[in-house]
Short mmCIF file of C-alpha atoms and ligand atoms in Angstrom, two decimals:
data_model
loop_
_atom_site.label_atom_id
_atom_site.label_comp_id
_atom_site.label_asym_id
_atom_site.label_seq_id
_atom_site.Cartn_x
_atom_site.Cartn_y
_atom_site.Cartn_z
CA UNK A 1 22.46 -27.02 25.01
CA UNK A 2 21.09 -30.58 24.53
CA UNK A 3 23.35 -33.65 24.45
CA UNK A 4 26.20 -31.20 23.74
CA UNK A 5 25.32 -30.11 20.01
CA UNK A 6 25.31 -26.77 19.30
CA UNK A 7 21.85 -25.64 19.08
CA UNK A 8 19.50 -22.70 17.30
CA UNK A 9 16.76 -21.00 18.77
CA UNK A 10 14.81 -19.76 16.47
CA UNK A 11 11.84 -17.23 17.08
CA UNK A 12 8.79 -17.03 15.07
CA UNK A 13 7.51 -19.51 12.04
CA UNK A 14 8.05 -16.99 9.38
CA UNK A 15 8.65 -17.05 6.21
CA UNK A 16 12.13 -15.58 7.57
CA UNK A 17 12.61 -17.99 10.64
CA UNK A 18 11.26 -21.38 8.31
CA UNK A 19 13.49 -20.70 5.72
CA UNK A 20 16.03 -20.75 8.59
CA UNK A 21 15.34 -23.94 9.35
CA UNK A 22 14.98 -25.44 5.94
CA UNK A 23 19.35 -23.94 6.80
CA UNK A 24 19.87 -25.36 9.37
CA UNK A 25 17.98 -28.41 7.94
CA UNK A 26 20.70 -28.72 5.91
CA UNK A 27 24.21 -27.77 7.42
CA UNK A 28 23.47 -30.38 10.21
CA UNK A 29 22.86 -28.01 12.30
CA UNK A 30 20.14 -28.25 15.07
CA UNK A 31 17.30 -26.32 15.52
CA UNK A 32 14.58 -25.34 17.18
CA UNK A 33 11.74 -22.40 16.13
CA UNK A 34 9.00 -20.90 18.36
CA UNK A 35 6.10 -19.68 17.49
CA UNK A 36 3.72 -17.50 19.65
CA UNK A 37 0.83 -18.86 17.49
CA UNK A 38 -1.46 -22.13 18.62
CA UNK A 39 -0.57 -22.64 14.61
CA UNK A 40 1.89 -22.17 11.81
CA UNK A 41 -0.18 -22.51 9.06
CA UNK A 42 -2.91 -19.84 8.26
CA UNK A 43 -3.88 -19.72 4.91
CA UNK A 44 -4.97 -16.62 4.60
CA UNK A 45 -2.43 -13.02 4.61
CA UNK A 46 -1.30 -10.63 1.75
CA UNK A 47 0.10 -11.14 -0.94
CA UNK A 48 4.14 -11.85 -1.26
CA UNK A 49 5.89 -11.12 -4.54
CA UNK A 50 7.98 -13.55 -4.57
CA UNK A 51 10.76 -11.40 -6.82
CA UNK A 52 13.56 -14.12 -9.06
CA UNK A 53 16.13 -13.85 -6.64
CA UNK A 54 14.39 -15.25 -3.40
CA UNK A 55 12.90 -17.70 -6.40
CA UNK A 56 16.57 -19.02 -6.86
CA UNK A 57 15.99 -19.78 -2.51
CA UNK A 58 13.37 -21.80 -2.69
CA UNK A 59 14.79 -23.38 -5.67
CA UNK A 60 18.10 -24.34 -4.19
CA UNK A 61 15.98 -25.81 -1.26
CA UNK A 62 13.80 -27.77 -3.65
CA UNK A 63 11.01 -25.15 -3.49
CA UNK A 64 10.62 -24.50 -6.38
CA UNK A 65 7.96 -26.57 -8.10
CA UNK A 66 6.11 -25.90 -5.35
CA UNK A 67 6.34 -22.00 -5.30
CA UNK A 68 5.36 -22.36 -8.81
CA UNK A 69 1.96 -23.95 -8.43
CA UNK A 70 0.55 -21.17 -5.81
CA UNK A 71 1.86 -18.90 -8.20
CA UNK A 72 -0.87 -16.36 -9.20
CA UNK A 73 0.02 -15.05 -12.70
CA UNK A 74 0.61 -11.71 -13.72
CA UNK A 75 2.56 -9.67 -16.26
CA UNK A 76 1.95 -5.99 -17.50
CA UNK A 77 2.75 -3.11 -14.69
CA UNK A 78 -0.16 -0.16 -14.88
CA UNK A 79 -0.13 3.19 -13.83
CA UNK A 80 -3.47 4.79 -12.81
CA UNK A 81 -3.93 7.76 -12.09
CA UNK A 82 -6.34 7.57 -9.50
CA UNK A 83 -8.54 10.53 -10.10
CA UNK A 84 -10.29 9.04 -13.48
CA UNK A 85 -7.82 6.19 -14.49
CA UNK A 86 -6.17 6.85 -16.97
CA UNK A 87 -3.20 4.53 -17.00
CA UNK A 88 0.07 6.59 -16.85
CA UNK A 89 2.53 3.92 -18.16
CA UNK A 90 2.86 0.40 -18.46
CA UNK A 91 5.57 -2.00 -19.21
CA UNK A 92 6.76 -5.40 -18.52
CA UNK A 93 8.95 -5.81 -16.29
CA UNK A 94 8.22 -8.73 -14.22
CA UNK A 95 8.67 -10.29 -17.63
CA UNK A 96 11.26 -9.56 -18.03
CA UNK A 97 12.81 -11.77 -14.60
CA UNK A 98 12.75 -14.73 -16.59
CA UNK A 99 14.79 -13.96 -19.53
CA UNK A 100 17.59 -12.47 -17.83
CA UNK A 101 17.72 -14.87 -14.55
CA UNK A 102 16.37 -17.90 -15.13
CA UNK A 103 13.39 -17.24 -12.09
CA UNK A 104 10.50 -15.56 -12.43
CA UNK A 105 9.06 -13.30 -10.23
CA UNK A 106 6.00 -15.40 -7.96
CA UNK A 107 3.72 -13.75 -6.27
CA UNK A 108 1.40 -15.40 -3.55
CA UNK A 109 -0.28 -15.61 -1.06
CA UNK A 110 1.57 -14.78 3.09
CA UNK A 111 -0.28 -17.96 4.43
CA UNK A 112 0.75 -20.08 1.01
CA UNK A 113 3.92 -19.29 0.97
CA UNK A 114 4.36 -20.39 4.67
CA UNK A 115 2.82 -23.73 3.88
CA UNK A 116 5.46 -24.34 0.94
CA UNK A 117 7.93 -23.58 4.00
CA UNK A 118 6.82 -25.71 7.05
CA UNK A 119 5.02 -28.78 5.03
CA UNK A 120 8.33 -28.99 3.59
CA UNK A 121 11.19 -29.33 6.58
CA UNK A 122 11.88 -32.18 7.62
CA UNK A 123 12.33 -31.75 10.85
CA UNK A 124 8.60 -30.17 11.93
CA UNK A 125 6.90 -32.31 14.04
CA UNK A 126 9.91 -32.67 16.59
CA UNK A 127 10.93 -29.51 16.07
CA UNK A 128 8.91 -26.75 16.01
CA UNK A 129 6.66 -25.93 18.64
CA UNK A 130 3.78 -23.41 18.79
CA UNK A 131 1.95 -21.49 21.69
CA UNK A 132 5.29 -21.07 22.17
CA UNK A 133 5.47 -17.21 23.42
CA UNK A 134 8.77 -15.91 23.81
CA UNK A 135 9.58 -13.70 26.98
CA UNK A 136 12.57 -13.72 27.94
CA UNK A 137 16.32 -14.75 27.66
CA UNK A 138 18.87 -15.29 29.82
CA UNK A 139 22.42 -15.74 28.49
CA UNK A 140 26.19 -17.11 29.73
CA UNK A 141 29.29 -18.54 28.47
CA UNK A 142 27.72 -22.00 27.20
CA UNK A 143 24.77 -19.92 25.31
CA UNK A 144 21.20 -19.47 26.28
CA UNK A 145 18.22 -20.17 28.36
CA UNK A 146 15.04 -18.70 26.92
CA UNK A 147 11.88 -17.95 28.78
CA UNK A 148 7.86 -18.95 27.39
CA UNK A 149 5.34 -17.55 28.54
CA UNK A 150 3.73 -20.82 29.35
CA UNK A 151 6.80 -20.92 32.49
CA UNK A 152 8.61 -24.01 29.85
CA UNK A 153 12.58 -23.28 29.44
CA UNK A 154 13.73 -23.82 26.68
CA UNK A 155 18.04 -23.80 26.42
CA UNK A 156 20.22 -23.34 23.08
CA UNK A 157 23.26 -22.19 21.94
CA UNK A 158 21.98 -19.09 20.80
CA UNK A 159 18.29 -17.29 20.06
CA UNK A 160 17.53 -16.05 16.64
CA UNK A 161 14.97 -13.79 16.30
CA UNK A 162 12.97 -13.89 13.80
CA UNK A 163 9.77 -12.69 14.73
CA UNK A 164 8.15 -9.17 13.76
CA UNK A 165 8.49 -5.77 13.61
CA UNK A 166 7.16 -6.19 17.01
CA UNK A 167 9.49 -8.66 18.46
CA UNK A 168 10.60 -9.71 21.44
CA UNK A 169 14.40 -10.46 20.90
CA UNK A 170 14.64 -7.17 19.58
CA UNK A 171 13.28 -5.88 23.13
CA UNK A 172 15.06 -8.07 25.38
CA UNK A 173 18.44 -8.16 23.63
CA UNK A 174 18.76 -3.68 23.67
CA UNK A 175 17.88 -4.42 27.63
CA UNK A 176 20.71 -6.26 28.44
CA UNK A 177 23.31 -4.84 25.45
CA UNK A 178 22.17 -1.36 27.87
CA UNK A 179 20.10 0.69 25.17
CA UNK A 180 17.87 2.23 27.23
CA UNK A 181 17.33 4.87 24.39
CA UNK A 182 15.50 2.10 22.89
CA UNK A 183 15.29 2.31 19.07
CA UNK A 184 11.63 2.02 17.92
CA UNK A 185 9.39 0.72 14.75
CA UNK A 186 7.33 4.11 13.89
CA UNK A 187 4.74 4.11 10.79
CA UNK A 188 3.62 7.14 9.14
CA UNK A 189 1.37 4.22 6.40
CA UNK A 190 -1.60 3.20 7.02
CA UNK A 191 -3.91 0.96 5.03
CA UNK A 192 -6.38 -2.89 4.66
CA UNK A 193 -4.91 -5.31 3.10
CA UNK A 194 -7.59 -8.23 1.59
CA UNK A 195 -8.37 -10.18 -2.01
CA UNK A 196 -12.21 -9.16 -3.32
CA UNK A 197 -14.89 -11.90 -5.10
CA UNK A 198 -14.69 -9.93 -8.69
CA UNK A 199 -16.11 -12.39 -11.02
CA UNK A 200 -18.30 -9.49 -12.40
CA UNK A 201 -15.61 -6.01 -12.97
CA UNK A 202 -14.43 -5.91 -15.40
CA UNK A 203 -10.78 -6.17 -14.34
CA UNK A 204 -7.47 -7.03 -16.68
CA UNK A 205 -6.02 -10.57 -15.26
CA UNK A 206 -2.02 -10.42 -14.65
CA UNK A 207 -2.57 -7.60 -14.17
CA UNK A 208 -0.53 -5.57 -11.70
CA UNK A 209 -2.32 -1.91 -10.72
CA UNK A 210 -1.16 1.02 -8.83
CA UNK A 211 -2.95 3.89 -8.68
CA UNK A 212 -0.93 6.84 -7.52
CA UNK A 213 -1.40 10.46 -7.33
CA UNK A 214 -4.67 10.96 -4.95
CA UNK A 215 -3.17 11.04 -1.63
CA UNK A 216 -2.51 7.29 -1.26
CA UNK A 217 -1.63 4.31 -3.29
CA UNK A 218 -3.58 1.00 -4.12
CA UNK A 219 -2.07 -2.11 -5.28
CA UNK A 220 -3.59 -4.77 -6.58
CA UNK A 221 -3.06 -7.84 -8.95
CA UNK A 222 -6.32 -9.95 -9.85
CA UNK A 223 -7.64 -13.11 -11.49
CA UNK A 224 -10.52 -13.95 -13.51
CA UNK A 225 -12.68 -14.51 -9.75
CA UNK A 226 -9.63 -12.58 -7.46
CA UNK A 227 -8.57 -9.56 -6.52
CA UNK A 228 -6.07 -8.95 -4.30
CA UNK A 229 -4.90 -5.33 -3.27
CA UNK A 230 -3.27 -3.56 -0.63
CA UNK A 231 -3.44 0.29 0.11
CA UNK A 232 -1.79 2.86 1.69
CA UNK A 233 -1.98 6.40 2.84
CA UNK A 234 -0.42 9.02 5.80
CA UNK A 235 -0.34 8.78 8.70
CA UNK A 236 -2.58 11.69 10.37
CA UNK A 237 0.69 11.66 12.93
CA UNK A 238 3.86 9.01 13.68
CA UNK A 239 2.32 5.94 15.69
CA UNK A 240 3.47 3.80 17.41
CA UNK A 241 3.70 0.24 18.97
CA UNK A 242 1.30 -2.17 17.56
CA UNK A 243 -1.96 -0.79 17.22
CA UNK A 244 -5.11 -2.65 16.49
CA UNK A 245 -8.30 -1.27 14.19
CA UNK A 246 -12.07 -2.45 14.53
CA UNK A 247 -14.41 -3.09 11.94
CA UNK A 248 -16.05 0.19 12.02
CA UNK A 249 -12.41 1.77 11.67
CA UNK A 250 -11.64 -0.29 8.89
CA UNK A 251 -14.98 0.72 7.12
CA UNK A 252 -14.29 3.96 7.80
CA UNK A 253 -11.06 4.46 6.66
CA UNK A 254 -12.37 2.34 3.33
CA UNK A 255 -15.26 5.05 2.89
CA UNK A 256 -12.44 7.32 2.79
CA UNK A 257 -11.03 5.36 -0.70
CA UNK A 258 -14.48 4.66 -2.15
CA UNK A 259 -14.09 7.25 -5.16
CA UNK A 260 -10.73 6.21 -6.17
CA UNK A 261 -9.94 4.26 -8.86
CA UNK A 262 -7.48 1.27 -8.49
CA UNK A 263 -8.00 0.19 -12.13
CA UNK A 264 -9.75 1.91 -15.27
CA UNK A 265 -13.82 1.69 -14.36
CA UNK A 266 -13.08 0.43 -11.14
CA UNK A 267 -13.00 2.12 -7.68
CA UNK A 268 -12.43 1.48 -4.93
CA UNK A 269 -15.65 1.18 -3.16
CA UNK A 270 -16.76 -1.61 -6.06
CA UNK A 271 -13.94 -3.31 -4.88
CA UNK A 272 -14.64 -3.16 -0.96
CA UNK A 273 -18.34 -3.95 -1.24
CA UNK A 274 -16.73 -7.96 -2.29
CA UNK A 275 -14.44 -8.09 -0.10
CA UNK A 276 -14.36 -10.54 2.43
CA UNK A 277 -14.49 -8.36 5.74
CA UNK A 278 -13.51 -11.27 7.70
CA UNK A 279 -10.25 -12.13 5.77
CA UNK A 280 -9.51 -8.29 4.67
CA UNK A 281 -7.28 -6.70 7.46
CA UNK A 282 -6.26 -2.95 8.94
CA UNK A 283 -2.39 -2.35 10.27
CA UNK A 284 -0.34 0.06 10.39
CA UNK A 285 3.48 -0.42 8.24
CA UNK A 286 5.62 0.17 10.19
CA UNK A 287 9.06 1.94 8.85
CA UNK A 288 12.80 1.08 11.04
CA UNK A 289 16.43 0.52 10.00
CA UNK A 290 18.01 -1.21 13.42
CA UNK A 291 21.99 0.38 14.29
CA UNK A 292 22.13 -2.81 16.23
CA UNK A 293 21.37 -6.57 14.89
CA UNK A 294 23.16 -8.87 17.40
CA UNK A 295 24.19 -8.49 21.00
CA UNK A 296 26.46 -11.44 23.30
CA UNK A 297 24.86 -14.87 21.86
CA UNK A 298 21.46 -13.38 20.61
CA UNK A 299 21.18 -12.28 16.51
CA UNK A 300 17.65 -10.40 14.96
CA UNK A 301 16.73 -10.92 11.36
CA UNK A 302 14.09 -10.57 8.74
CA UNK A 303 11.25 -7.97 10.21
CA UNK A 304 12.77 -7.80 13.19
CA UNK A 305 15.91 -6.22 12.24
CA UNK A 306 14.48 -3.83 9.57
CA UNK A 307 11.21 -3.24 8.10
CA UNK A 308 9.55 -0.61 5.63
CA UNK A 309 6.61 0.08 4.08
CA UNK A 310 5.13 -2.94 1.71
CA UNK A 311 4.74 -0.87 -1.63
CA UNK A 312 8.54 -2.75 -3.12
CA UNK A 313 7.24 -6.00 -2.30
CA UNK A 314 10.90 -6.51 -0.82
CA UNK A 315 10.51 -6.65 2.88
CA UNK A 316 10.48 -10.77 2.86
CA UNK A 317 13.12 -11.10 0.29
CA UNK A 318 15.82 -8.58 2.26
CA UNK A 319 14.70 -11.34 5.08
CA UNK A 320 14.89 -14.27 3.33
CA UNK A 321 19.04 -12.51 2.23
CA UNK A 322 19.47 -12.08 5.14
CA UNK A 323 19.24 -14.79 6.67
CA UNK A 324 21.24 -16.95 4.21
CA UNK A 325 24.06 -15.13 5.35
CA UNK A 326 23.77 -15.80 8.61
CA UNK A 327 22.94 -19.79 7.87
CA UNK A 328 25.92 -19.59 5.83
CA UNK A 329 28.21 -18.23 8.79
CA UNK A 330 26.70 -20.36 11.07
CA UNK A 331 27.48 -23.00 9.25
CA UNK A 332 31.61 -22.48 8.52
CA UNK A 333 31.13 -21.06 12.29
CA UNK A 334 30.78 -25.05 13.36
CA UNK A 335 32.39 -26.53 10.90
CA UNK A 336 35.74 -25.10 11.85
CA UNK A 337 34.84 -24.60 15.70
CA UNK A 338 32.79 -27.72 16.46
CA UNK A 339 29.31 -27.98 18.26
CA UNK A 340 30.96 -25.22 21.15
CA UNK A 341 31.65 -22.64 19.50
CA UNK A 342 32.36 -19.58 21.99
CA UNK A 343 30.27 -16.34 22.65
CA UNK A 344 33.71 -14.39 21.60
CA UNK A 345 33.91 -16.82 18.01
CA UNK A 346 29.89 -15.80 18.08
CA UNK A 347 29.99 -12.15 18.41
CA UNK A 348 33.04 -12.07 15.39
CA UNK A 349 30.10 -13.57 12.44
CA UNK A 350 27.63 -11.97 14.26
CA UNK A 351 29.14 -8.93 13.51
CA UNK A 352 30.38 -9.91 10.31
CA UNK A 353 26.63 -10.50 9.29
CA UNK A 354 24.48 -7.48 10.84
CA UNK A 355 28.70 -5.28 8.66
CA UNK A 356 27.30 -7.00 5.56
CA UNK A 357 23.65 -7.30 5.39
CA UNK A 358 22.70 -2.91 6.60
CA UNK A 359 24.96 -2.53 3.76
CA UNK A 360 23.30 -4.38 1.32
CA UNK A 361 20.07 -3.67 3.09
CA UNK A 362 20.17 0.07 3.46
CA UNK A 363 20.24 0.91 -0.34
CA UNK A 364 17.17 -1.03 -0.20
CA UNK A 365 15.36 0.61 2.45
CA UNK A 366 16.23 3.89 1.62
CA UNK A 367 14.63 3.91 -1.40
CA UNK A 368 11.00 1.54 -0.23
CA UNK A 369 11.42 4.93 2.78
CA UNK A 370 11.42 7.26 -0.94
CA UNK A 371 9.10 5.58 -2.71
CA UNK A 372 5.98 4.86 -0.84
CA UNK A 373 6.77 9.53 0.69
CA UNK A 374 6.45 9.91 -4.12
CA UNK A 375 3.19 7.64 -4.53
CA UNK A 376 1.28 8.82 -2.03
CA UNK A 377 1.97 12.20 -3.47
CA UNK A 378 -1.67 14.35 -3.52
CA UNK A 379 -1.44 16.92 -6.73
CA UNK A 380 -1.53 17.92 -10.18
CA UNK A 381 2.31 17.39 -10.21
CA UNK A 382 2.36 14.04 -9.36
CA UNK A 383 -0.02 13.21 -12.22
CA UNK A 384 2.05 15.59 -14.87
CA UNK A 385 5.45 13.37 -13.66
CA UNK A 386 3.83 9.65 -13.83
CA UNK A 387 1.78 10.67 -17.07
CA UNK A 388 5.48 12.84 -19.09
CA UNK A 389 8.44 11.57 -17.02
CA UNK A 390 7.87 8.44 -15.46
CA UNK A 391 7.20 7.21 -19.05
CA UNK A 392 10.64 7.74 -19.56
CA UNK A 393 13.16 7.66 -16.64
CA UNK A 394 11.14 4.32 -15.12
CA UNK A 395 14.35 2.22 -13.57
CA UNK A 396 11.12 -0.64 -14.31
CA UNK A 397 11.08 -0.19 -18.11
CA UNK A 398 14.58 1.15 -19.37
CA UNK A 399 16.15 -1.36 -21.72
CA UNK A 400 14.14 -4.42 -20.30
CA UNK A 401 14.68 -3.72 -16.00
CA UNK A 402 18.12 -3.37 -16.60
CA UNK A 403 18.76 -0.98 -13.41
CA UNK A 404 17.20 -3.79 -10.81
CA UNK A 405 18.29 -6.61 -12.22
CA UNK A 406 22.56 -6.00 -12.69
CA UNK A 407 22.40 -3.43 -8.80
CA UNK A 408 19.72 -6.03 -6.98
CA UNK A 409 18.47 -9.51 -8.38
CA UNK A 410 21.68 -10.17 -10.02
CA UNK A 411 23.65 -9.56 -5.99
CA UNK A 412 20.99 -12.58 -4.70
CA UNK A 413 23.29 -13.70 -1.32
CA UNK A 414 23.10 -19.08 -1.14
CA UNK A 415 23.57 -21.35 1.19
CA UNK A 416 26.65 -21.32 -0.16
CA UNK A 417 27.47 -24.60 1.63
CA UNK A 418 24.01 -26.05 -0.46
CA UNK A 419 25.77 -27.95 -3.87
CA UNK A 420 23.34 -27.06 -6.21
CA UNK A 421 23.25 -25.88 -10.33
CA UNK A 422 19.81 -23.64 -11.17
CA UNK A 423 18.61 -21.55 -13.73
CA UNK A 424 20.48 -19.92 -15.26
CA UNK A 425 19.98 -16.34 -17.99
CA UNK A 426 21.33 -14.00 -19.95
CA UNK A 427 22.78 -11.87 -16.46
CA UNK A 428 24.88 -14.11 -14.41
CA UNK A 429 24.58 -14.60 -11.20
CA UNK A 430 27.32 -12.77 -8.67
CA UNK A 431 27.10 -15.74 -5.76
CA UNK A 432 26.82 -19.13 -6.96
CA UNK A 433 27.59 -22.41 -3.76
CA UNK A 434 29.89 -24.86 -3.64
CA UNK A 435 29.12 -27.54 -6.87
CA UNK A 436 27.14 -30.13 -7.59
C1 FAD B 501 0.12 -5.85 3.09
C2 FAD B 501 2.03 -5.97 3.35
C3 FAD B 501 2.08 -6.74 1.91
C4 FAD B 501 4.34 -7.15 1.84
N1 FAD B 501 4.22 -7.76 0.45
C5 FAD B 501 4.98 -7.97 0.28
C6 FAD B 501 5.61 -8.59 -0.92
O1 FAD B 501 5.29 -8.10 -1.55
N2 FAD B 501 6.92 -9.17 -0.82
C7 FAD B 501 7.48 -8.94 0.36
O2 FAD B 501 9.34 -9.81 0.46
N3 FAD B 501 8.05 -8.60 1.14
C8 FAD B 501 6.17 -8.14 1.48
N4 FAD B 501 5.68 -7.41 2.86
C9 FAD B 501 6.29 -7.78 4.13
C10 FAD B 501 6.22 -8.97 4.41
O3 FAD B 501 5.34 -9.12 4.40
C11 FAD B 501 8.03 -9.41 5.83
O4 FAD B 501 8.66 -8.00 5.35
C12 FAD B 501 7.51 -10.52 6.21
O5 FAD B 501 6.85 -11.47 6.23
C13 FAD B 501 8.76 -10.44 7.14
O6 FAD B 501 8.70 -12.03 7.44
P1 FAD B 501 9.45 -12.07 9.04
O7 FAD B 501 9.83 -14.14 9.38
O8 FAD B 501 11.11 -11.34 9.68
O9 FAD B 501 8.55 -11.57 10.26
P2 FAD B 501 6.81 -12.32 10.07
O10 FAD B 501 6.33 -12.82 9.20
O11 FAD B 501 5.96 -10.39 10.77
O12 FAD B 501 7.05 -13.52 11.01
C14 FAD B 501 7.01 -12.96 12.37
C15 FAD B 501 6.55 -14.37 13.41
O13 FAD B 501 7.27 -14.69 15.01
C16 FAD B 501 6.25 -15.12 15.59
N5 FAD B 501 7.03 -14.39 16.50
C17 FAD B 501 6.50 -13.01 17.19
N6 FAD B 501 6.96 -12.85 18.22
C18 FAD B 501 7.30 -13.76 19.18
C19 FAD B 501 7.29 -14.07 19.92
N7 FAD B 501 7.39 -13.73 21.33
N8 FAD B 501 7.19 -15.29 20.24
C20 FAD B 501 7.53 -16.38 19.48
N9 FAD B 501 6.74 -15.88 18.53
C21 FAD B 501 6.30 -15.09 18.00
C22 FAD B 501 4.84 -13.85 15.04
O14 FAD B 501 3.93 -14.65 14.82
C23 FAD B 501 4.85 -14.87 13.53
O15 FAD B 501 4.71 -16.38 12.63
C24 FAD B 501 4.58 -7.60 2.75
C25 FAD B 501 3.55 -6.71 4.17
C26 FAD B 501 2.90 -6.30 4.31
C27 FAD B 501 1.91 -5.76 6.27
#
């Protein structure tokens, strides 16, 4: 610990780690962010759907306008039968969000969101360290010593592992907890994400297309100039650990989807011919829900704790809301016990955090697990379902998307200690911070 102050060591400068840094600044809690990459800012990356309750979190810390300026317009969702391009259903789910909740969906590239978080951090120059790969952690009765690959040691009161799906913090924590049979993330789906210059293709802009029914799901969203896409299909067999694909493997994978229709009149081959291959990435998309989120003075958040495929666009949202809950508990702890809470006191709030967020995230994780298996089915039954049944049972369309609004969005967390009024819609928020 530095100068006797409670100090949080956040590992990972992804969206969750950087949001936590903002939350710590608002709580007047000392923090440091350790990022293994030489740079926090990297403008490439996948398209991230920022859900309305997550946009509310951004608004609370003053980032709504900056995020809105970078968002890609989106109004319709169209499901497409991948064999012939027939549109099987259309809904305006995204457009219902603002009247319901006061905030829209904001899709934007990960790099843009990272930039919004990072550039608006007050203490970014002093508190965010790059080239800082965490390799080990020691805990003691007063705090933690975090060891970096470069030999340096960082001191703090607790460690928050926001270091993503292959979390080193998780590995160290499980070892310290004596959990020898390591739980792990496993991949059953893999795909490519990237963007293509589609100026010359007849693609309707501001429409989120989801091509399915062919054994692969291809989701994409276009502006008049660019189409951003992600594909997912089942792996031949379950894989664990980190997998790096070569350019040739990516080409082979793309070739296997050549005839799949992405949106009316456009095949994946058309798109692939226009893709920026240097920015496209092929990866396994892991799934996993850890049973242990904390031990001693170490706690996990974001993809380090729970990971779904990207099919429902909720991974980051779940991580940010977990971060908000954790920040509330940390702020309360320091406010009530001072700068040097005991390991027992810390354990109590970590247990509370784990319990609350496992209860909230697990149903979302379960539905993501089912959804990816459903949309990657390859059969005429899938077409029949999408064409004749789904339009009647589509929860996104039912009474203007009321089901996700009532059961998910309105329950969004918020930093309880940051005064904020924010936007409201027809459906009231369940959680409020202190009044402004
Ligand atoms: C194609 C695709 C599309 C997606 N779409 C959506 C979407 O629409 N909406 C949504 O909500 N989510 C989406 N997700 C999921 C979302 O990207 C993740 O849930 C989110 O990025 C997790 O954030 P994180 O901060 O927990 O981890 P990460 O984003 O993985 O960040 C972890 C950080 O930790 C650093 N790190 C790792 N190990 C160490 C170490 N040992 N020491 C120091 N630093 C370390 C990494 O370099 C990285 O910067 C998508 C994912 C993919 C792959």
